[in-house]
Short mmCIF file of C-alpha atoms in Angstrom, two decimals:
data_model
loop_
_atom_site.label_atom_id
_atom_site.label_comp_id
_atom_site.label_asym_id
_atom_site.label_seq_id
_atom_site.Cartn_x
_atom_site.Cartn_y
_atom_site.Cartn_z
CA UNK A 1 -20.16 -0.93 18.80
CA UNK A 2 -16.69 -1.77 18.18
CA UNK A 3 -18.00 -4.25 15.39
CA UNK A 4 -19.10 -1.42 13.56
CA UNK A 5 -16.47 0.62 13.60
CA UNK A 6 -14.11 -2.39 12.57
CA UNK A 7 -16.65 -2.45 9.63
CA UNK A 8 -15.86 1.38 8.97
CA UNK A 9 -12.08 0.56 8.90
CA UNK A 10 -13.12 -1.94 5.99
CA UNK A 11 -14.50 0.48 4.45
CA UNK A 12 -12.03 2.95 4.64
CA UNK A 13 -9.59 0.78 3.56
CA UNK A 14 -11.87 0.00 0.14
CA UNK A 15 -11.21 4.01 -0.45
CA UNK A 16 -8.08 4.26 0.14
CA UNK A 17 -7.34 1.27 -2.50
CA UNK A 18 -9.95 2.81 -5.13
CA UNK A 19 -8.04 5.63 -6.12
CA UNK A 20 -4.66 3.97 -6.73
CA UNK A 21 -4.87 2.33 -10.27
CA UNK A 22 -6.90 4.47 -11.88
CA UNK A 23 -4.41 6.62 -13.20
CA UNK A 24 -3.03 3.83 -14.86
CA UNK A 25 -6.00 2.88 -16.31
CA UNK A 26 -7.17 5.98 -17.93
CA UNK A 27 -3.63 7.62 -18.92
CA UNK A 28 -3.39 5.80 -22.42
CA UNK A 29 -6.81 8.03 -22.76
CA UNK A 30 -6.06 11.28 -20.71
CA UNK A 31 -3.01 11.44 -22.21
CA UNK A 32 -4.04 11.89 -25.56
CA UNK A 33 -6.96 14.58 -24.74
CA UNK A 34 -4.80 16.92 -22.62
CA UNK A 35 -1.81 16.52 -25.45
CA UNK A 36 1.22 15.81 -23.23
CA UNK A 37 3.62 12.64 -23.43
CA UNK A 38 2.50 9.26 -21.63
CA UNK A 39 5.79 9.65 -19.95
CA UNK A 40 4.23 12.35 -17.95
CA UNK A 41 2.07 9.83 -15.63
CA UNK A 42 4.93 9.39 -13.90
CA UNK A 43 5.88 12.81 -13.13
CA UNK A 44 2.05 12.72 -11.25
CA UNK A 45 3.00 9.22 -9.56
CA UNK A 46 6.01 11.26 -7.95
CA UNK A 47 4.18 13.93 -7.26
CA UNK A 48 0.87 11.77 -5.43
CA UNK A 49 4.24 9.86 -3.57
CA UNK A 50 6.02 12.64 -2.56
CA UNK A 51 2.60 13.74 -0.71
CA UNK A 52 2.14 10.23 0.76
CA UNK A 53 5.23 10.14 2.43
CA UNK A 54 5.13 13.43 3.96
CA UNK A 55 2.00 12.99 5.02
CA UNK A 56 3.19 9.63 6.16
CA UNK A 57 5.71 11.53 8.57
CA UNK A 58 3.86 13.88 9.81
CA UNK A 59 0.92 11.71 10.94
CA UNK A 60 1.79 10.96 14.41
CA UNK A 61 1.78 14.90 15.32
CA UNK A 62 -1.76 15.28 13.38
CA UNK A 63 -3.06 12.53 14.70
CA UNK A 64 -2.28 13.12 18.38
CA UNK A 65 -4.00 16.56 17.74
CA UNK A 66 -7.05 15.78 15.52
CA UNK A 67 -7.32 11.87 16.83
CA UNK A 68 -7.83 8.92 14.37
CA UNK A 69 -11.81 9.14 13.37
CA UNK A 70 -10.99 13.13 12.37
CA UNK A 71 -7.90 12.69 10.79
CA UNK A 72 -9.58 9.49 8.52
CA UNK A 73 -12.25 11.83 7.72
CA UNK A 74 -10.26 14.92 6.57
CA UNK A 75 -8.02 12.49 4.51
CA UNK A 76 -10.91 10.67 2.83
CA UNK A 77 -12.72 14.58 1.88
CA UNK A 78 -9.31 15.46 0.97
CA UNK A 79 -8.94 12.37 -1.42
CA UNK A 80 -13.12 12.72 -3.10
CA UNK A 81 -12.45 16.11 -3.45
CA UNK A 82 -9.39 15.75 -5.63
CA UNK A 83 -11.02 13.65 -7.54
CA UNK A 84 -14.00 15.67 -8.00
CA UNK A 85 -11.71 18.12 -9.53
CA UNK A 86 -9.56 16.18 -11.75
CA UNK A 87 -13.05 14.99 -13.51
CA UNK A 88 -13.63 18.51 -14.45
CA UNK A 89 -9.54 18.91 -15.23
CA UNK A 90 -8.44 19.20 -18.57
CA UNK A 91 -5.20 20.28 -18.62
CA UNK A 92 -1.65 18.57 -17.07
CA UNK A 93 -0.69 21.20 -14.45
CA UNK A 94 -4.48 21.04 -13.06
CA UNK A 95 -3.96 17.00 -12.90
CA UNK A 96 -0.17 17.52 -10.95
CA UNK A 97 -1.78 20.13 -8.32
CA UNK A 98 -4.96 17.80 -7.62
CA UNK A 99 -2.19 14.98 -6.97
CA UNK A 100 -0.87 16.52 -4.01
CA UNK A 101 -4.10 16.08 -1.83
CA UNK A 102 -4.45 13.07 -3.35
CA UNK A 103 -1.17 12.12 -1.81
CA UNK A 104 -1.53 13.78 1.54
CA UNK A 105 -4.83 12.29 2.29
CA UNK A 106 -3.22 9.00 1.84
CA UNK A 107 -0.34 8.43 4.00
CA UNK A 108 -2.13 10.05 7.34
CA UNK A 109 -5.02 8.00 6.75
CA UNK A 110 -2.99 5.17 5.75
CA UNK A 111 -0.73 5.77 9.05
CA UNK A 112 -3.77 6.46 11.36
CA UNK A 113 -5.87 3.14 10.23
CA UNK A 114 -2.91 0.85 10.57
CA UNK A 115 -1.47 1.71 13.90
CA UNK A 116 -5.52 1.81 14.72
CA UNK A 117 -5.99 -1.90 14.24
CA UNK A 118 -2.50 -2.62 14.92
CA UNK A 119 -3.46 -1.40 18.83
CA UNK A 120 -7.29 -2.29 19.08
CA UNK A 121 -7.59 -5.59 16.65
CA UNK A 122 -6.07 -8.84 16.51
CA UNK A 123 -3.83 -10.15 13.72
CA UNK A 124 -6.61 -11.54 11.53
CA UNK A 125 -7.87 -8.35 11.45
CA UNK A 126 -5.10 -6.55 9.56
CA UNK A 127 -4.32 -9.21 7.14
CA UNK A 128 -8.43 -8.72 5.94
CA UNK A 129 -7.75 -4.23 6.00
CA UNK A 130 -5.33 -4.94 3.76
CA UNK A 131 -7.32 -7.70 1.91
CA UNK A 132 -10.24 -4.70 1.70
CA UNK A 133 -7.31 -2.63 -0.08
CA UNK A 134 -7.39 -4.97 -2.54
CA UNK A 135 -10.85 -4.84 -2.87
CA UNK A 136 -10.43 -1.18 -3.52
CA UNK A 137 -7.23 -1.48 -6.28
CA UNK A 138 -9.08 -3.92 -8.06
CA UNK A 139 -12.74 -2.00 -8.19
CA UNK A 140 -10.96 0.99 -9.31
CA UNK A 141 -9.89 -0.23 -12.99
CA UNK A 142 -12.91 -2.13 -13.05
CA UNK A 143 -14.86 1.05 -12.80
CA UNK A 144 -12.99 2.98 -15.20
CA UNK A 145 -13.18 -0.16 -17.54
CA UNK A 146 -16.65 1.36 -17.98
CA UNK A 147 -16.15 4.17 -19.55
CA UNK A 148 -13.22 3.98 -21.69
CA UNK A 149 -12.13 2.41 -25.07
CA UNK A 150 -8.18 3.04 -24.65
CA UNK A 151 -7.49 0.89 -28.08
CA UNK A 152 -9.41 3.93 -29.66
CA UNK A 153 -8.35 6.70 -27.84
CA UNK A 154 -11.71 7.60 -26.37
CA UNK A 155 -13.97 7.33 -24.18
CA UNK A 156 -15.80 9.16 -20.68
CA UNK A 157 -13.01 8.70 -18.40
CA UNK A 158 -14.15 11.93 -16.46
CA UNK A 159 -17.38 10.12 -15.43
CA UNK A 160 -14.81 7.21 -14.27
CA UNK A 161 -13.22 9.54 -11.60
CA UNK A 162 -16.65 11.39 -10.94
CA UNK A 163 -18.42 7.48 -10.13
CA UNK A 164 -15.33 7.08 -7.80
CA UNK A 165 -15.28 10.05 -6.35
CA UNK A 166 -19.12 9.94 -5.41
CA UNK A 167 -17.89 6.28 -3.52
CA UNK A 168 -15.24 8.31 -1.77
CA UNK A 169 -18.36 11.03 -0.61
CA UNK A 170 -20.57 8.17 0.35
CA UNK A 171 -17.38 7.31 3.10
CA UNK A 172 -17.18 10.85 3.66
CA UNK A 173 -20.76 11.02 4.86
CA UNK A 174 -20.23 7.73 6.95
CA UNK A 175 -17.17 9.30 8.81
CA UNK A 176 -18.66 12.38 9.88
CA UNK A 177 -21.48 10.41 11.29
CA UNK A 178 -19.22 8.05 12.87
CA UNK A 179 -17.04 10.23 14.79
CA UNK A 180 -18.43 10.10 18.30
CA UNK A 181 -17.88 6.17 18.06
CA UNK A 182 -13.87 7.09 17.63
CA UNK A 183 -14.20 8.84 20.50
CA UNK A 184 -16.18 6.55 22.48
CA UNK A 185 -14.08 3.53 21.59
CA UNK A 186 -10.54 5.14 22.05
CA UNK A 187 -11.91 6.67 25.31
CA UNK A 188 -12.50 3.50 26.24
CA UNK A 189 -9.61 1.23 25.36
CA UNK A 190 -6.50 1.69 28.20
CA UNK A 191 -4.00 0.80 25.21
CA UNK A 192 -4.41 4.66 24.66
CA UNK A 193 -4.60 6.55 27.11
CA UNK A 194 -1.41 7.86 28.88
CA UNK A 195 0.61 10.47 27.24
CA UNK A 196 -0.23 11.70 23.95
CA UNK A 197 3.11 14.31 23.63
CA UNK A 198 5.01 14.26 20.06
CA UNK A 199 7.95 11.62 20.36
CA UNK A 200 11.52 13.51 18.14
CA UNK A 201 12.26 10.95 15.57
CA UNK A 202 15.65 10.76 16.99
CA UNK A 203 14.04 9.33 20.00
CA UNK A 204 12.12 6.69 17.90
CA UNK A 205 15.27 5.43 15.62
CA UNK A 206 17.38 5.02 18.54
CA UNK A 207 14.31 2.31 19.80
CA UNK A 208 16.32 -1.19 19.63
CA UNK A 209 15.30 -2.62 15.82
CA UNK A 210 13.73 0.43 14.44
CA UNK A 211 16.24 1.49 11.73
CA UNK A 212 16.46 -1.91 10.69
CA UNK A 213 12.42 -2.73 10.78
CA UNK A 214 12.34 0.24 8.35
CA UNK A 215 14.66 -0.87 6.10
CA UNK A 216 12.32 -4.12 5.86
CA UNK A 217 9.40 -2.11 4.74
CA UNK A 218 11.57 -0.17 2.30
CA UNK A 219 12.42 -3.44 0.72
CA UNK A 220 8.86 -5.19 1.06
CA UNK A 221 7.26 -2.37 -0.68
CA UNK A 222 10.31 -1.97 -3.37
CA UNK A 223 9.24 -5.78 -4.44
CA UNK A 224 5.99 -5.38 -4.47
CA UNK A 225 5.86 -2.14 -6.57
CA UNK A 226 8.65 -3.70 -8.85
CA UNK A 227 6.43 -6.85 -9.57
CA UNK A 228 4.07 -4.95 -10.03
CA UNK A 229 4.93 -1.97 -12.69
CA UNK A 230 7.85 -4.50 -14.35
CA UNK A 231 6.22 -8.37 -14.17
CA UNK A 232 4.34 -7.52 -17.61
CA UNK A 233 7.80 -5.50 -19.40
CA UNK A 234 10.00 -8.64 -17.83
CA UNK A 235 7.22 -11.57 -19.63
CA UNK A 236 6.61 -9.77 -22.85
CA UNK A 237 10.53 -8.42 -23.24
CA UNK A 238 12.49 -11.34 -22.19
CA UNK A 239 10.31 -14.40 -22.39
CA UNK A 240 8.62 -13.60 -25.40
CA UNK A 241 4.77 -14.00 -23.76
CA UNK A 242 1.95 -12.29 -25.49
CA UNK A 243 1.36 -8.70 -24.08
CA UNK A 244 -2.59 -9.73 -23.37
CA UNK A 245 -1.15 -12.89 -21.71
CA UNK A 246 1.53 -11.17 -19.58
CA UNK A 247 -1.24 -8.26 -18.33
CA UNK A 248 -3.35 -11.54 -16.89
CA UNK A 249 -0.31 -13.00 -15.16
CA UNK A 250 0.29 -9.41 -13.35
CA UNK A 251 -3.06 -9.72 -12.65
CA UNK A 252 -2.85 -13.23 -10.78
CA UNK A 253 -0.17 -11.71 -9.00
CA UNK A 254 -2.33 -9.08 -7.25
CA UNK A 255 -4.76 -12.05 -6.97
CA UNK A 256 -2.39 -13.78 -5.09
CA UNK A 257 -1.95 -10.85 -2.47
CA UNK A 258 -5.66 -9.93 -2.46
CA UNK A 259 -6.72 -13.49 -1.91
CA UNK A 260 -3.42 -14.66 0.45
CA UNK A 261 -4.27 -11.75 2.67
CA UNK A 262 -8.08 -13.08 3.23
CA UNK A 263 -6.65 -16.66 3.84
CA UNK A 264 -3.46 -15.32 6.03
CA UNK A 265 -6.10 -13.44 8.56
CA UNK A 266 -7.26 -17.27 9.27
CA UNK A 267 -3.76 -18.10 9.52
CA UNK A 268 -2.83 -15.46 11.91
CA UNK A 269 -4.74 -17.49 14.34
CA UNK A 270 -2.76 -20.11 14.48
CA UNK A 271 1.05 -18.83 13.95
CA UNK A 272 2.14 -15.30 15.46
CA UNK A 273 3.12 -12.37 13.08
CA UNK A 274 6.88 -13.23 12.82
CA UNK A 275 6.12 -16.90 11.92
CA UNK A 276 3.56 -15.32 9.19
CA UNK A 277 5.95 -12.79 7.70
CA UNK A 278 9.22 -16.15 7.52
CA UNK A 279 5.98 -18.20 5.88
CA UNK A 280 5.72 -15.26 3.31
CA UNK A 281 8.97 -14.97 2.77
CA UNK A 282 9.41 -18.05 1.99
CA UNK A 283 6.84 -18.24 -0.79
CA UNK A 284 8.25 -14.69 -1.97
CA UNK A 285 12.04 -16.49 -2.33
CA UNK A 286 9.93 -19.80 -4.01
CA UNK A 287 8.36 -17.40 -6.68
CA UNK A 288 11.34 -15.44 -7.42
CA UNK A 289 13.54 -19.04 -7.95
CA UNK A 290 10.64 -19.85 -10.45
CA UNK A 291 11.45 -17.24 -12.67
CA UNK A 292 15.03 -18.35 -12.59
CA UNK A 293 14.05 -21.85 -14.05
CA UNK A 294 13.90 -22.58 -17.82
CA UNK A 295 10.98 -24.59 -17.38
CA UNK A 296 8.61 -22.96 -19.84
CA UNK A 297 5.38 -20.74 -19.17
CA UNK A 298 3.60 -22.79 -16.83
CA UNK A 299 6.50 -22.54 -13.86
CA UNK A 300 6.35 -18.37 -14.70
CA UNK A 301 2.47 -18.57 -13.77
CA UNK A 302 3.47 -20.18 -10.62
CA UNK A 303 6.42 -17.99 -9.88
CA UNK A 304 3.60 -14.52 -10.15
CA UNK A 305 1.53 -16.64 -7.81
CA UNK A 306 3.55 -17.47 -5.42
CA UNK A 307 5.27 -14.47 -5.63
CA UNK A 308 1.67 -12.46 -4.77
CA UNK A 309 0.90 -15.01 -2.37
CA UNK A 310 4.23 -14.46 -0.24
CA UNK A 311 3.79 -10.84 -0.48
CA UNK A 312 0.61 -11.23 1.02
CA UNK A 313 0.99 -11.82 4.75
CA UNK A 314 4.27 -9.86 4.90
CA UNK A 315 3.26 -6.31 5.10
CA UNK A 316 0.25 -6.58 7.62
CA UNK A 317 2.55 -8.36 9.71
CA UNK A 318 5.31 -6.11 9.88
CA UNK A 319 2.54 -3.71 10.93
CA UNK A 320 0.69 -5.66 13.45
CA UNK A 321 3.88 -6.27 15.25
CA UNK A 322 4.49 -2.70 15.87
CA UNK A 323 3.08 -2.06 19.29
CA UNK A 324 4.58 -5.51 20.38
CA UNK A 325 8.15 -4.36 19.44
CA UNK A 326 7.72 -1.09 20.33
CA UNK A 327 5.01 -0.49 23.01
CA UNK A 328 1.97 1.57 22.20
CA UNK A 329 3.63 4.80 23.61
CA UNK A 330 6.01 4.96 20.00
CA UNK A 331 3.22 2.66 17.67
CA UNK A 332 1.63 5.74 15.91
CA UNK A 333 5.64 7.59 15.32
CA UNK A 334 6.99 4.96 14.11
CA UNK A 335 4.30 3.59 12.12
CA UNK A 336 4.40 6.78 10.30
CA UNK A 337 7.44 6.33 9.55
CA UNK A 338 7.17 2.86 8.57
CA UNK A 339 4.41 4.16 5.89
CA UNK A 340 6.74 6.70 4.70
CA UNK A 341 9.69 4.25 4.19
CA UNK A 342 7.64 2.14 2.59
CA UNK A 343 6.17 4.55 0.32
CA UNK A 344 9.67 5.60 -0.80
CA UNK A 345 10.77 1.89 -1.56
CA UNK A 346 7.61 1.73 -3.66
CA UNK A 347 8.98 5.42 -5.54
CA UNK A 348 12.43 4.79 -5.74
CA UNK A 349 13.10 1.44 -6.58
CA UNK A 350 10.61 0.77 -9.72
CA UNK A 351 12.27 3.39 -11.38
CA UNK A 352 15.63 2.33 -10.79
CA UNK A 353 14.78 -0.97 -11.58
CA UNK A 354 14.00 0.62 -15.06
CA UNK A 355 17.31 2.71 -15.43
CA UNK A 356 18.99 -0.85 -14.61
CA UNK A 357 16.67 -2.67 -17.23
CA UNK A 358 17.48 0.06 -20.12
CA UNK A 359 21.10 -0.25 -19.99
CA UNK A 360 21.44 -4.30 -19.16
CA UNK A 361 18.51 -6.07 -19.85
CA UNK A 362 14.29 -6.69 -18.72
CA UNK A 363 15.91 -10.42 -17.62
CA UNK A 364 17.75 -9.15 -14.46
CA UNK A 365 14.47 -8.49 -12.75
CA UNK A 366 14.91 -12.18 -10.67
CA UNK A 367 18.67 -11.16 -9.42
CA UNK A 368 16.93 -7.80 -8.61
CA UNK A 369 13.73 -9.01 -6.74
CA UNK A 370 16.15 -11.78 -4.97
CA UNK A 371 18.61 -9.03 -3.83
CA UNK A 372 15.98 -6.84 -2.39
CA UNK A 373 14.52 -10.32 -0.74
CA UNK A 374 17.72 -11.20 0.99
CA UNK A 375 18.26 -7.91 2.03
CA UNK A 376 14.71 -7.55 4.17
CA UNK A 377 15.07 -10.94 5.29
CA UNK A 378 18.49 -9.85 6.80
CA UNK A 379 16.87 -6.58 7.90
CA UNK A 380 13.88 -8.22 9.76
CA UNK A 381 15.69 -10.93 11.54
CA UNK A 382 18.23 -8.15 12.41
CA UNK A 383 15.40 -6.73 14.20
CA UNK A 384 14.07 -9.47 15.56
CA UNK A 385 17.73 -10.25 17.91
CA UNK A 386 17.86 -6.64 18.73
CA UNK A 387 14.56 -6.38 20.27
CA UNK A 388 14.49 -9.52 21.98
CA UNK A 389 18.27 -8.25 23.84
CA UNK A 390 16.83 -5.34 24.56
CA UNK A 391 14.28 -7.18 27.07
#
């Protein structure tokens, strides 16, 4: 029983990645047919964030209300429906209303899922979710791939989001079924039962570690969107690669956190979480010193790599630790809040990043991904002492 519903949680986690990078994908398409700038993707980025992270803090009242299963249902309808309707969309201010359930039924289900396996599953467990959201991110493009000739300006890219969002019904239909096995399983499990009241989030940031924990996922997320939306800008602009070239190097990046998180779940069975997330870490700071060296194109390959591949057991880490640093009476409040912080380092600091790059230069982006390095290392072991003087 509970070996299906961990297979559920897979595929959940395959939704919630599918929808993330296709916006991306089709813009230099979409753009053109509902006649506004390309600038204007980001204005429905913020707008899809900005519902993430309230959703994000929010979660641990809905969730205590609706439970997990319900909640990861209504998110995932919330998300195919929205996507239903933007492939019938045609105009901008259509697209920027359909991104705010797009970004609501992310963070709750992201914030519900995570604090599920976090509580019910072991370590090697979360590393693979997040491996799954992978999956997801990487199908999504693919899909859209399809139906779209972006060199030429055309192409079906409403049949893209349609394809996608009959995946996300499939899930849909698969949930609903599934819902008296949420019950049955969290009925079951002693990890949560006990009081189910809404905790003040004054009372969860004065928990020993917990402002500085969520400065650590404000930073881990900040690199990882940074890398991601910049790595191709920073090769092109300031090391002169090819602009084909420097889109496959990004993509060996995610590579290196979509594979590193299927080989850190076997890891997690030998070394405990904060071992994993110093081990990441370490490859992170390795990555970022190879873009430092003037060692030609070969030693910026293996800076993206490693780079993807430190990221990689980081964040599921930081997450499965939450109950142990916490107890399961604050896991689901503060792992909203986690979500949220993270989801605003993953908002904010990309675009900064840009403001920076615009008036110095595309070449800074090592200083800036080492800064925001040392800072969550700081952060985490900060965290670390607190909680352990608390005991």
């Amino acid at each position: 029983m509970i070996t299906i519903l961990l297979i559920i949680i897979y595929m959940a986690f395959i939704s919630l990645g599918l929808p993330d990078a296709i916006l991306g994908s089709a813009w230099p398409v979409i753009y053109q047919e509902i006649g506004v700038p390309v600038s204007y993707a980001g204005i429905i980025f913020m707008i899809i964030s900005g519902g993430t992270i309230v959703s994000s803090f929010f979660s641990e009242k809905i969730i205590n209300r609706l439970g997990t299963g319900l909640v990861t249902f209504i998110s995932v309808l919330m998300t195919a429906a929205a996507l239903f309707a933007i492939s019938f969309g045609n105009h901008f201010l259509f697209f920027s209303a359909m991104a705010v359930p797009l970004g609501l039924g992310a963070g709750s289900v992201d914030a519900a899922l995570n604090n599920y396996v976090a509580l019910h599953f072991a370590a090697k467990h979360m590393s693979w979710l997040h491996c799954f959201w992978g999956v997801g991110a990487t199908m999504g493009p693919m899909i859209m791939s399809l139906f779209l000739n972006p060199e030429k300006g055309t192409g079906n890219w409403q049949m893209g989001y349609r394809i996608i969002g009959f995946i996300q019904i499939a899930l849909v239909i698969v949930l609903l079924i599934s819902l008296p096995l949420w019950k049955k399983v969290q009925s079951g499990s002693q990890e949560t039962k006990g009081e189910k009241s809404s905790i003040r989030m004054g009372e969860v940031l004065r928990l020993p570690g917990a402002k500085t924990i969520l400065v650590s996922f404000f930073c881990y997320c900040a690199v990882e969107a940074t890398v991601g939306l910049w790595g191709s800008s920073y090769l092109v602009i300031s090391k002169g690669i090819n602009a084909e070239v420097a889109a496959r190097w990004v993509a060996i990046y995610y590579f290196g956190i979509t594979a590193g998180r299927f080989l850190s779940g076997f890891l997690t069975m030998k070394f405990n979480n904060r071992n994993m997330i110093r081990l990441g870490q370490a490859l992170l700071a390795a990555g970022v010193i190879c873009l430092f060296l003037p060692l030609g194109n070969n030693i910026l390959l293996a800076g993206f790599l490693l780079i993807g591949l430190g990221c990689a057991p980081i964040y599921p880490s930081l997450l499965h630790e939450t109950p142990v640093n916490f107890g399961s009476r604050y896991s689901q409040a503060i792992m909203g809040i986690q979500m949220a912080c993270a989801y605003v380092g993953s908002t904010v600091m990309p675009p900064l990043f840009g403001v920076l790059a615009a008036h110095i230069s595309h070449s800074i982006l090592p200083i800036y991904l080492l800064l925001l390095l040392i800072l969550m290392v700081v952060m985490v072991e900060a965290s670390v002492r607190r909680i352990k003087r608390s005991r």
